[in-house]
XYZ file of C-alpha atoms in Angstrom:
767
model
C -66.734 -20.690 109.357
C -70.680 -20.947 110.930
C -72.662 -18.259 108.396
C -74.335 -15.457 110.966
C -77.915 -14.249 110.509
C -78.501 -10.199 109.297
C -79.277 -10.079 112.525
C -75.544 -10.778 114.460
C -72.773 -8.720 113.782
C -70.477 -9.916 111.537
C -67.016 -9.292 110.047
C -65.831 -6.890 107.893
C -66.888 -7.970 104.525
C -64.276 -5.590 102.596
C -64.883 -5.044 98.999
C -62.179 -3.519 97.119
C -64.305 -1.381 95.107
C -68.075 -1.567 94.718
C -68.937 -0.912 91.099
C -72.257 -0.534 89.717
C -73.841 1.389 86.612
C -75.337 4.422 86.759
C -78.052 5.997 84.620
C -76.293 6.481 81.734
C -74.821 2.662 82.331
C -71.623 3.944 82.487
C -69.462 1.819 85.181
C -69.252 4.302 87.791
C -67.831 3.351 91.456
C -68.648 4.946 94.686
C -65.552 6.510 97.132
C -65.225 8.753 99.314
C -62.825 12.310 99.007
C -61.825 13.582 101.601
C -60.572 17.613 101.463
C -58.125 20.127 103.492
C -60.941 22.502 104.751
C -58.005 24.533 105.005
C -57.946 25.500 101.309
C -61.669 26.298 101.043
C -61.972 29.400 99.107
C -63.755 32.195 101.264
C -66.711 32.510 98.434
C -68.090 28.990 99.276
C -70.758 29.487 101.848
C -70.572 25.813 103.485
C -68.557 22.808 102.549
C -71.278 21.100 100.700
C -70.923 24.017 98.671
C -66.967 23.748 98.228
C -67.321 20.443 97.322
C -69.943 20.235 94.405
C -67.967 23.457 92.948
C -65.143 21.239 93.420
C -65.658 18.515 91.052
C -67.209 21.389 88.485
C -64.104 22.507 88.005
C -62.933 19.338 87.884
C -65.987 18.607 84.723
C -67.477 15.746 86.829
C -71.379 16.181 86.778
C -72.571 16.769 90.536
C -75.878 16.440 89.718
C -75.092 13.326 88.324
C -71.913 11.564 90.659
C -72.078 13.344 94.388
C -73.917 11.813 96.949
C -72.519 12.924 99.925
C -70.922 16.016 101.457
C -69.533 15.592 104.653
C -68.272 18.405 107.534
C -69.023 17.524 110.971
C -67.244 14.420 111.756
C -65.352 14.568 108.720
C -64.305 16.637 105.865
C -64.961 15.473 101.901
C -67.563 13.949 100.178
C -68.862 10.265 98.540
C -69.341 9.985 94.252
C -69.909 7.742 92.354
C -67.193 8.220 89.810
C -65.625 6.644 86.483
C -62.127 5.880 85.934
C -61.288 8.933 84.456
C -62.603 11.213 87.410
C -59.400 9.147 89.364
C -56.012 10.808 88.570
C -57.677 13.952 88.706
C -59.092 14.041 91.625
C -56.832 12.497 93.075
C -53.797 15.410 91.461
C -55.684 18.068 92.644
C -53.705 19.521 95.780
C -57.198 20.244 97.752
C -58.165 15.986 98.005
C -56.345 14.371 100.601
C -57.170 11.081 99.721
C -59.630 9.351 97.473
C -60.593 5.397 99.015
C -62.987 3.213 97.176
C -66.476 2.577 99.472
C -66.570 -0.413 101.472
C -69.671 -3.221 102.766
C -69.724 -3.587 106.053
C -72.450 -5.803 107.484
C -74.171 -6.113 111.206
C -71.600 -7.935 113.713
C -76.130 -9.096 116.990
C -84.830 -7.516 130.933
C -82.325 -9.137 132.363
C -79.084 -7.682 131.616
C -80.600 -4.185 134.005
C -79.880 -6.774 137.230
C -77.051 -8.418 136.042
C -75.077 -4.876 135.372
C -76.405 -3.803 139.358
C -78.021 -1.515 138.149
C -81.831 -2.090 139.626
C -79.973 -2.930 143.352
C -81.414 -1.513 146.429
C -77.892 0.295 147.069
C -77.670 1.502 143.494
C -81.014 3.337 143.115
C -80.382 6.789 145.028
C -77.608 7.113 142.503
C -79.978 5.436 139.460
C -82.842 7.931 141.243
C -80.558 11.477 140.285
C -79.078 10.366 137.387
C -82.517 9.615 135.910
C -83.287 13.415 135.171
C -80.101 14.389 134.116
C -80.524 11.112 131.265
C -83.144 13.442 129.671
C -80.542 15.610 128.436
C -78.324 12.935 126.988
C -79.230 11.252 123.400
C -78.027 8.160 121.896
C -77.723 7.641 118.325
C -77.970 4.191 116.993
C -76.413 3.521 113.379
C -78.369 0.153 113.016
C -81.036 -0.999 110.166
C -83.517 1.763 111.826
C -86.588 1.277 114.586
C -90.072 0.124 114.901
C -91.282 3.547 116.109
C -94.652 1.481 117.700
C -92.799 -0.999 120.171
C -93.756 0.266 123.644
C -89.945 0.398 124.137
C -90.135 4.002 122.665
C -93.022 5.044 124.401
C -91.709 8.926 125.878
C -95.127 10.348 127.171
C -93.118 10.333 131.171
C -90.215 12.435 129.374
C -89.928 16.476 129.807
C -89.532 17.702 125.824
C -86.227 16.554 123.809
C -83.189 19.687 125.136
C -83.573 22.446 123.211
C -80.180 22.121 121.994
C -81.231 18.971 119.728
C -80.714 19.442 115.942
C -82.032 16.175 114.703
C -85.607 15.416 113.409
C -87.537 12.967 112.694
C -87.639 12.442 108.680
C -90.804 11.748 106.692
C -90.780 8.112 104.250
C -92.764 5.375 103.724
C -94.208 4.206 106.326
C -92.580 6.927 108.940
C -94.288 9.801 109.325
C -92.933 12.623 111.471
C -96.086 12.100 114.158
C -94.183 8.735 114.694
C -91.919 10.347 116.909
C -91.994 11.756 120.350
C -90.116 12.286 122.840
C -88.171 9.276 123.734
C -87.478 8.880 119.676
C -86.286 12.593 119.148
C -84.897 11.807 115.545
C -84.924 8.881 112.626
C -83.522 9.376 109.426
C -82.325 6.927 106.836
C -78.606 7.008 104.177
C -78.688 4.766 101.418
C -77.394 6.379 98.773
C -74.007 4.994 98.544
C -76.594 1.283 98.981
C -79.158 2.515 96.316
C -75.361 3.470 94.076
C -73.554 0.534 93.988
C -76.805 -1.754 93.176
C -77.862 0.173 90.216
C -80.820 1.741 91.985
C -81.351 -1.665 93.827
C -82.304 -1.563 97.460
C -84.028 -5.297 99.651
C -84.739 -7.362 96.269
C -86.648 -10.256 97.018
C -87.028 -8.292 100.387
C -89.639 -6.151 102.359
C -87.310 -2.985 102.376
C -88.839 0.193 104.194
C -87.140 3.707 102.577
C -87.541 5.060 105.491
C -86.245 4.635 109.208
C -88.290 2.236 109.609
C -87.124 -1.486 110.569
C -87.929 -3.936 108.744
C -84.476 -6.441 110.501
C -84.858 -5.663 114.171
C -81.301 -5.488 114.439
C -82.075 -1.704 115.043
C -84.850 -2.126 117.058
C -83.423 -3.709 119.616
C -79.965 -2.428 119.999
C -81.424 1.001 120.628
C -83.999 -0.341 123.145
C -80.672 -2.253 124.697
C -79.062 0.736 124.982
C -81.999 3.545 125.727
C -85.596 1.207 125.818
C -88.502 2.592 128.363
C -90.266 0.244 131.042
C -91.818 -2.287 129.523
C -93.566 -4.418 132.231
C -94.350 -8.298 131.232
C -92.063 -8.451 128.015
C -90.681 -12.018 126.850
C -90.401 -13.903 123.763
C -93.071 -16.211 123.561
C -93.138 -16.880 126.968
C -89.203 -17.179 127.927
C -86.820 -14.877 130.224
C -90.263 -13.261 131.330
C -90.361 -9.737 133.366
C -89.265 -6.104 133.163
C -87.727 -4.607 130.122
C -85.789 -1.387 130.116
C -82.578 0.152 128.696
C -80.261 0.925 130.126
C -80.272 4.577 130.212
C -84.593 4.622 130.232
C -84.911 8.082 130.895
C -82.433 8.983 128.013
C -83.100 10.010 124.693
C -82.973 8.042 121.138
C -82.168 8.847 117.486
C -82.193 5.995 115.017
C -79.866 6.410 111.696
C -80.704 3.560 110.033
C -77.475 3.257 107.533
C -77.756 -1.146 107.295
C -79.723 -2.750 104.569
C -81.199 -6.009 103.168
C -77.124 -5.829 101.504
C -75.006 -4.448 103.699
C -74.188 -0.877 104.806
C -71.765 0.596 102.761
C -69.183 2.885 104.571
C -70.129 6.221 102.978
C -74.284 5.704 104.218
C -72.227 5.408 107.781
C -69.595 8.289 107.625
C -73.280 10.042 106.387
C -74.563 8.758 109.705
C -72.267 10.128 111.613
C -72.028 13.139 110.334
C -75.288 13.664 111.049
C -76.098 12.574 114.159
C -72.317 15.078 115.221
C -74.201 17.952 113.695
C -77.423 16.848 115.746
C -76.312 16.765 119.002
C -76.052 13.506 120.006
C -73.956 12.685 123.337
C -73.215 8.563 122.477
C -72.392 7.278 119.183
C -73.782 3.168 119.251
C -72.151 1.323 116.642
C -72.939 -2.773 116.119
C -71.044 -3.185 113.248
C -67.567 -4.568 111.761
C -64.971 -2.139 111.173
C -62.186 -4.455 109.592
C -57.849 -4.253 110.735
C -57.320 -1.441 107.447
C -55.103 1.433 108.718
C -57.261 4.322 110.730
C -57.159 6.514 107.482
C -58.586 3.807 105.571
C -61.350 3.343 108.676
C -64.643 5.324 107.363
C -65.743 3.830 111.133
C -62.503 5.172 112.813
C -62.189 8.322 110.808
C -65.874 9.503 111.392
C -65.529 7.796 115.293
C -63.287 10.852 115.172
C -64.497 13.472 114.514
C -67.607 12.412 117.078
C -65.421 11.944 119.849
C -63.769 15.442 119.448
C -66.890 16.948 119.101
C -67.230 15.140 122.643
C -69.318 12.129 121.499
C -68.623 8.540 123.093
C -68.564 5.954 120.319
C -69.472 2.488 121.381
C -68.871 -0.161 118.866
C -68.882 -4.481 118.842
C -65.657 -5.891 118.660
C -66.989 -8.964 116.089
C -68.246 -12.044 116.368
C -65.180 -13.973 115.038
C -63.480 -15.856 118.515
C -62.440 -17.459 119.833
C -59.900 -17.430 117.018
C -56.605 -14.712 117.758
C -56.244 -11.503 116.279
C -59.724 -10.903 115.151
C -61.113 -8.340 117.124
C -62.743 -5.184 114.737
C -62.694 -1.192 115.576
C -59.639 -1.235 117.081
C -59.238 2.772 117.220
C -58.129 3.953 120.685
C -60.788 6.623 120.674
C -63.485 4.339 120.156
C -65.000 1.642 123.289
C -64.452 -1.575 122.122
C -66.906 -4.078 123.551
C -66.661 -8.010 123.724
C -69.430 -10.563 124.564
C -70.107 -12.087 128.177
C -73.139 -14.439 129.608
C -75.243 -13.126 131.690
C -76.846 -15.664 135.056
C -79.765 -16.772 132.642
C -79.912 -19.539 130.538
C -82.467 -20.982 128.966
C -82.188 -24.910 129.469
C -83.343 -28.260 127.144
C -82.713 -31.404 127.309
C -81.982 -34.444 125.002
C -82.421 -37.697 126.442
C -81.435 -40.941 125.096
C -82.583 -44.723 125.715
C -80.688 -45.928 128.637
C -81.769 -42.999 130.161
C -78.791 -40.468 130.191
C -79.872 -36.571 130.273
C -78.032 -34.334 128.357
C -78.063 -30.748 128.670
C -78.270 -28.097 125.959
C -80.705 -24.819 125.739
C -83.429 -23.646 123.329
C -86.277 -21.341 123.469
C -88.305 -23.391 121.498
C -92.048 -22.450 122.739
C -94.848 -24.492 119.749
C -95.930 -27.869 120.847
C -93.670 -31.096 121.494
C -92.005 -33.498 118.890
C -95.627 -35.680 119.970
C -98.735 -35.348 121.681
C -96.389 -37.014 125.173
C -92.836 -36.764 126.030
C -91.584 -39.764 123.932
C -88.453 -41.459 122.576
C -88.135 -40.990 118.676
C -85.839 -42.260 115.750
C -83.075 -40.038 115.732
C -81.297 -40.096 112.369
C -77.742 -38.425 111.610
C -76.559 -37.650 108.296
C -80.273 -38.289 106.233
C -78.753 -37.290 103.178
C -76.266 -38.256 100.228
C -73.320 -37.678 101.988
C -71.648 -35.809 104.742
C -73.815 -31.879 103.553
C -76.519 -33.898 104.913
C -74.618 -33.439 108.491
C -75.058 -30.337 108.132
C -77.953 -29.806 107.220
C -77.427 -27.598 104.529
C -80.361 -26.686 102.134
C -81.465 -29.138 99.816
C -78.713 -32.199 101.365
C -82.052 -34.077 103.166
C -83.905 -36.437 101.953
C -87.410 -36.319 102.996
C -87.932 -39.971 103.065
C -85.409 -40.769 105.876
C -85.780 -37.531 108.000
C -89.436 -37.847 108.034
C -90.474 -37.998 111.729
C -87.182 -38.442 112.905
C -85.155 -35.902 115.160
C -82.591 -35.105 112.827
C -78.930 -33.822 114.710
C -76.853 -31.345 112.968
C -73.706 -30.403 113.140
C -73.516 -26.141 113.506
C -71.715 -24.775 110.738
C -71.347 -22.655 107.601
C -75.162 -22.419 107.262
C -77.047 -20.159 110.575
C -78.245 -22.211 113.291
C -82.049 -21.550 112.312
C -82.111 -21.738 109.267
C -81.070 -25.237 109.812
C -84.357 -26.270 111.836
C -86.077 -24.668 108.545
C -84.216 -27.729 106.681
C -85.237 -29.883 108.436
C -88.827 -28.821 109.181
C -89.300 -28.142 105.189
C -87.311 -32.111 105.329
C -90.635 -33.538 107.315
C -88.314 -33.603 110.788
C -89.935 -33.964 114.001
C -86.714 -32.598 115.842
C -83.526 -31.336 115.591
C -80.318 -31.818 117.953
C -77.888 -29.034 116.947
C -74.119 -30.217 118.064
C -70.894 -27.999 118.130
C -67.887 -29.164 116.712
C -64.554 -28.441 117.764
C -65.116 -24.438 115.601
C -67.464 -23.387 118.920
C -66.781 -25.292 121.207
C -68.845 -25.557 123.951
C -70.240 -22.211 123.316
C -74.524 -22.472 123.446
C -76.901 -20.156 122.178
C -80.333 -20.215 122.327
C -82.570 -20.184 119.116
C -86.140 -19.720 118.839
C -86.217 -22.503 116.271
C -88.993 -22.875 113.432
C -89.727 -26.831 114.969
C -88.377 -28.630 118.120
C -84.582 -28.468 118.676
C -81.688 -28.767 120.994
C -78.640 -26.679 121.464
C -75.505 -28.464 122.796
C -71.908 -28.452 123.216
C -69.418 -30.035 121.531
C -68.358 -33.220 124.147
C -72.223 -33.313 124.110
C -72.264 -33.591 120.539
C -70.094 -36.226 120.507
C -71.327 -38.650 122.895
C -74.871 -38.310 120.632
C -72.704 -38.710 117.408
C -71.171 -41.412 118.804
C -74.362 -42.990 119.769
C -76.022 -42.156 117.115
C -73.485 -43.989 114.984
C -72.961 -47.528 117.425
C -76.957 -47.479 116.670
C -76.970 -47.820 113.458
C -74.953 -51.652 114.353
C -76.642 -52.155 117.535
C -80.436 -50.973 117.079
C -82.478 -48.101 115.792
C -80.850 -44.720 117.793
C -83.381 -42.836 119.633
C -83.744 -39.870 121.342
C -86.440 -37.183 123.485
C -85.693 -33.213 123.585
C -87.898 -30.980 126.709
C -87.313 -27.969 127.540
C -86.826 -26.316 131.062
C -88.249 -22.602 130.587
C -86.724 -19.730 131.695
C -83.554 -20.343 134.868
C -82.087 -17.919 136.869
C -78.851 -17.411 138.767
C -76.601 -19.649 136.315
C -73.411 -20.464 137.705
C -70.824 -19.286 137.015
C -71.688 -15.859 134.920
C -70.763 -13.873 133.179
C -67.798 -16.011 130.927
C -66.852 -14.632 128.362
C -68.623 -15.819 124.463
C -66.621 -17.529 122.286
C -68.114 -15.251 119.705
C -66.292 -12.446 121.271
C -63.866 -11.226 118.704
C -60.435 -11.609 119.932
C -57.139 -9.421 120.503
C -54.382 -9.090 119.709
C -54.838 -5.820 117.877
C -53.988 -6.293 114.236
C -53.532 -2.662 113.327
C -51.979 -1.040 116.022
C -50.397 -4.099 118.943
C -49.779 -1.443 120.939
C -53.186 -0.808 121.885
C -54.950 -3.132 124.318
C -57.991 -4.465 122.237
C -61.015 -4.999 123.064
C -61.747 -2.243 126.113
C -64.326 -3.961 127.709
C -67.303 -7.161 128.048
C -70.769 -6.094 128.056
C -73.593 -8.950 128.225
C -73.897 -9.808 124.688
C -75.984 -13.074 124.866
C -79.328 -14.223 124.702
C -80.276 -10.511 125.385
C -84.226 -9.423 125.542
C -84.858 -6.183 123.910
C -87.584 -5.119 121.596
C -88.374 -5.949 117.218
C -89.351 -4.930 114.684
C -93.217 -5.943 113.574
C -92.974 -7.348 110.060
C -89.960 -10.541 110.818
C -90.542 -13.385 113.194
C -87.753 -14.536 115.822
C -85.420 -16.465 113.849
C -85.086 -13.505 110.715
C -86.491 -16.096 108.405
C -88.712 -15.237 105.685
C -90.746 -18.576 106.809
C -91.018 -17.419 110.146
C -94.841 -15.972 110.623
C -94.583 -15.689 114.106
C -94.651 -12.315 115.349
C -93.113 -10.575 118.893
C -92.666 -7.320 120.836
C -89.930 -8.718 121.949
C -86.684 -11.096 121.155
C -84.034 -12.917 122.177
C -80.347 -12.600 120.221
C -76.632 -12.354 120.622
C -73.799 -11.407 119.429
C -70.880 -8.387 120.463
C -73.851 -6.364 118.786
C -75.779 -7.205 121.889
C -73.470 -5.882 124.436
C -71.979 -2.737 122.412
C -74.889 -0.823 123.347
C -75.197 -1.897 126.861
C -72.067 0.353 127.684
C -73.745 3.055 125.352
C -76.772 3.139 127.478
C -73.989 3.016 130.395
C -72.264 5.874 129.121
C -75.537 8.071 128.708
C -75.345 7.270 132.540
C -71.721 8.297 133.223
C -72.175 11.934 131.004
C -75.329 12.540 133.148
C -73.687 12.204 136.205
C -70.571 13.971 135.277
C -70.916 16.197 132.305
C -68.170 17.419 131.799
C -66.044 14.531 131.331
C -64.576 13.700 128.111
C -64.934 10.755 126.401
C -61.531 8.915 126.885
C -62.283 9.654 130.846
C -65.603 7.979 130.391
C -64.291 4.963 128.342
C -61.252 4.793 131.846
C -63.962 4.724 134.263
C -65.596 1.824 132.676
C -61.774 0.044 132.683
C -60.002 1.093 135.385
C -63.613 -0.423 137.968
C -64.214 -3.700 135.633
C -64.304 -6.944 137.231
C -62.224 -9.926 136.219
C -64.399 -12.817 138.620
C -67.827 -14.175 138.281
C -70.307 -15.077 140.540
C -68.599 -18.112 141.926
C -65.570 -15.757 142.550
C -63.535 -17.582 140.217
C -60.893 -15.584 137.166
C -63.274 -15.109 134.290
C -63.637 -18.012 131.948
C -63.808 -18.261 127.939
C -66.770 -20.398 126.867
C -65.065 -21.756 123.818
C -63.219 -24.415 126.129
C -63.789 -23.147 129.226
C -60.002 -22.415 130.111
C -59.092 -19.182 131.773
C -59.861 -16.007 129.839
C -57.032 -13.306 129.186
C -57.263 -9.702 128.185
C -57.080 -10.512 124.710
C -60.664 -11.386 124.961
C -62.314 -9.777 128.195
C -60.130 -6.420 128.038
C -60.031 -4.641 130.588
C -62.510 -6.526 132.418
C -66.585 -6.443 132.631
C -68.420 -3.347 133.031
C -69.507 -2.444 136.546
C -71.581 0.826 136.403
C -71.637 1.634 139.625
C -68.096 1.707 140.822
C -67.753 3.329 136.614
C -69.198 6.595 138.487
C -66.842 7.177 140.874
C -63.637 5.809 139.219
C -61.311 8.027 141.538
C -58.932 8.477 138.770
C -59.007 8.960 134.808
C -56.801 8.269 132.896
C -57.217 11.148 129.815
C -56.953 11.847 126.849
C -56.771 14.202 124.227
C -57.724 15.191 120.465
C -53.405 16.364 120.438
C -52.472 13.514 121.938
C -54.029 11.102 119.261
C -53.057 13.477 117.269
C -49.012 12.739 118.336
C -50.725 8.674 118.949
C -51.156 9.341 114.956
C -47.828 10.380 114.324
C -45.621 7.758 116.285
C -47.806 5.387 113.308
C -45.830 7.028 111.086
C -48.850 8.005 108.779
C -48.064 11.128 106.662
C -49.568 14.824 106.745
C -52.352 14.281 104.956
C -53.503 10.099 106.393
C -53.183 11.956 109.923
C -54.885 15.095 108.782
C -58.186 13.128 106.729
C -58.452 11.560 110.549
C -58.080 15.248 112.457
C -59.355 17.252 109.929
C -56.312 19.732 110.766
C -53.524 20.822 108.694
C -51.119 22.253 111.777
C -50.534 18.861 113.513
C -47.254 18.851 115.353
C -45.701 15.814 115.784
C -43.236 14.887 118.796
C -39.931 12.936 118.616
C -40.211 10.629 121.035
C -43.526 9.920 121.268
C -44.454 6.316 120.894
C -47.515 4.401 120.103
C -47.443 3.044 123.867
C -47.556 6.437 124.802
C -50.909 6.799 124.772
C -52.647 7.750 127.960
C -54.614 4.613 127.918
C -56.380 2.613 130.902
C -54.379 -0.438 129.406
C -51.261 -1.197 128.350
C -50.093 -3.292 125.570
C -45.891 -4.130 126.344
C -44.559 -6.048 122.175
C -41.036 -7.361 123.093
C -38.680 -7.970 120.301
C -35.823 -9.158 121.386
C -33.606 -8.368 119.670
C -33.800 -5.211 120.002
C -35.713 -4.342 122.752
C -36.847 -6.598 124.918
C -37.046 -3.437 127.761
C -40.238 -1.199 126.901
C -40.481 1.728 129.218
C -43.869 3.626 128.709
C -45.864 6.771 130.764
C -48.499 7.551 132.357
C -50.752 10.637 133.733
C -53.444 10.816 136.444
C -56.313 13.115 136.842
C -57.972 13.205 140.364
C -61.416 13.193 139.837
C -62.391 12.460 143.390
C -61.790 13.368 146.840
C -59.577 16.994 146.609
C -56.810 15.025 148.754
C -56.013 11.543 147.716
C -53.055 8.949 148.635
C -52.753 6.102 146.035
C -49.974 3.591 146.370
C -49.091 1.587 143.119
C -49.576 -2.641 142.897
C -47.997 -4.605 140.623
C -49.106 -8.312 139.175
C -46.278 -9.451 136.262
C -46.236 -12.852 135.259
C -42.558 -14.460 135.784
C -41.417 -13.551 132.418
C -41.115 -10.251 132.560
C -40.260 -7.603 135.307
C -41.979 -4.668 136.497
C -40.779 -0.881 137.659
C -43.604 1.269 138.236
C -41.922 5.068 139.508
C -43.140 6.831 141.647
C -44.819 4.323 143.281
C -46.641 6.272 145.075
C -49.135 9.114 143.427
C -50.462 12.607 145.713
C -52.931 14.389 145.085
C -54.092 17.759 147.293
C -56.968 18.805 144.491
C -59.588 18.028 142.190
C -58.783 17.927 138.910
C -55.306 17.476 139.359
C -53.251 15.285 137.194
C -49.788 13.568 137.950
C -47.303 11.456 135.522
C -46.052 7.999 136.240
C -43.544 6.054 134.236
C -43.586 1.903 133.875
C -40.749 -0.167 132.921
C -41.145 -3.824 131.501
C -38.307 -5.707 131.073
C -38.298 -9.534 129.713
C -36.954 -11.693 131.151
C -37.963 -14.570 128.340
C -35.160 -15.944 126.116
C -36.534 -15.984 122.419
C -38.479 -18.685 122.466
C -40.952 -17.230 124.558
C -43.974 -17.185 122.230
C -47.235 -17.579 124.010
C -48.631 -14.069 126.105
C -48.430 -13.380 128.902
C -50.720 -10.927 131.247
C -51.200 -8.737 134.070
C -52.063 -5.521 136.085
C -50.797 -2.114 137.410
C -53.393 -1.111 140.073
C -53.509 2.502 141.982
C -54.710 1.384 145.202
C -56.374 3.441 148.438
C -59.293 2.711 150.453
C -62.083 3.624 148.558
C -60.817 2.773 145.251
C -59.009 0.762 142.787
C -57.923 2.464 140.178
C -56.992 -0.908 137.378
C -55.170 -1.267 134.307
C -54.880 -4.818 132.413
C -51.092 -5.405 130.605
C -50.584 -7.974 127.779
C -46.837 -9.403 126.970
C -46.486 -10.211 123.383
C -42.894 -11.508 121.774
C -41.751 -10.744 118.469
C -39.284 -13.437 117.506
């Protein structure tokens, strides 16, 4: 498995417990304690007061142990506890659940044009929305922000909306005056990490104890969502043009919850809690959520509270593709976003002595390997063992490497770290070659030395040449760089790293929901880190180009801000429905979307409903809406206990319907799980709300595989007024035998002359 850089979205690093030493040297562990708000005595002024008093009643000193109190997105607190404290809390009737804190890691100009936001036909709609987005605040939970970036300039914006309650916290190198009309809030949360690390944060690294961004990831995601318009933006000359966020008129509030050691669940929940209380309209979280039951998933619990308050929550799907069943952040109340490519590329080439010119990509912007284009010796395995083929630290022999182009296999360590290893050993350049694990996916990097990344097939040709050359002559190669190219075909393509379904927490909910641009994305960057993020990278740039579902997530966050501005009365579920049912699944060659891993046709486990289309999403015709009560019924269908449901919903009086199944949630997609022995037929119900013309008639269109018979009743929906809701039922009957192991896919669409309201259907069989 390849280790990603800090600015790439990683999967959850689940840590069952985080032990640390408190000030007295006693070993404590951080836990999140969920409380029953119905049991709060009236004598307490606030939940925080009650939480502290409850600890005192159990002889637990809150001044030493209490870290956070939560009340907006969740009910409970985080505390650093001794082993003897746990039975006291778990035996308390006021306590619903006690769970150990967990460590999460971050998952990592052209996109507005690519999404159609700058096309002439769309400009009138955007112009009308520009003023309306001024009232939308996007809360970004990440590594903080670099406030001096021109992407945070807000001189032409009016004052923040009157309902906004956020603040700009003073901290190290971060006076409150750095906030303004674009960046309207900045807070940092580190008590959980501080407790877990015995008070140490960012050991050996320059770390700001404030909302200031040392890493760059948070600045990049925040400005992708809502960065101001900046002319002549580029990364060292690459991707030159005008940089702008998806919703340049929206406001940004930064909640720094991630530090060099990672992001603690207790800090993340504190950030969500504060953001909801501050009044954000959209939350963007480019970090992983694992695959735990929702009542044990900190992000899922906090996101439910945010969604119940009307906040749209966008989360990254993860960077663990192309393997299946890897998607994270799978709760149905969040928008789970995978990654696709843009129609922009950064070509580079490897030329062999035979004249063969092999394609790759690169963001290298320094001098050439030699004063003029020339062949240089090529080396593969410049060390004592096979580890040198991976170019791991300490594996290359400088005597063998000096002055040569080194061929490195992708994997294990970070891509840019390989380049640093080659440079440190005296290498003149690097060819980074994919193996079967990465397939044909190409991700450009701003390496410290001349370097070209190539796909597996090209890599195999170079590997074969390098091995053959040893016996028949000295292997040679030449590197060259082609700058920035637009109009790449085909695009979009599903990124190979983008995590895939099926959903391992609840297979009946199809995830991811959609994909957005997430490969080679240009956005603002920190002022204290180079584009590689490596300590030895002394270059500084206002913008950087990076990749990951971390990048696709804020694209959707920004588009959601536009949607909230256009439809302020829509629920988060309605906005997500509009984004999903209008998404597209054909590329710019009018062919079905493909998978970058191997060039094969992609499916709904890779792209969900498809690639987001903001223009069409503004007018979806119909939406699948979901209420908080609907989500509660869904949680009941998972056989969660009453306390576990209350942890998520914060409501003690949930009434569980008897005949509600997970697949009955009014979701804009379907995931049908057949059990051939007991459930060869599945029946689902859905309800559509008319958000288009008052009088509208839709007819159903079904595309199904040969393995399944699909019946929709009724086949026609006739709406007579705006806001009207109509139900339909779908019966899925498996025609496949018990040996049918591969998943199948189809579509259910409601169609009229103006709209196509399309839902993907995934079929899986349990043996």
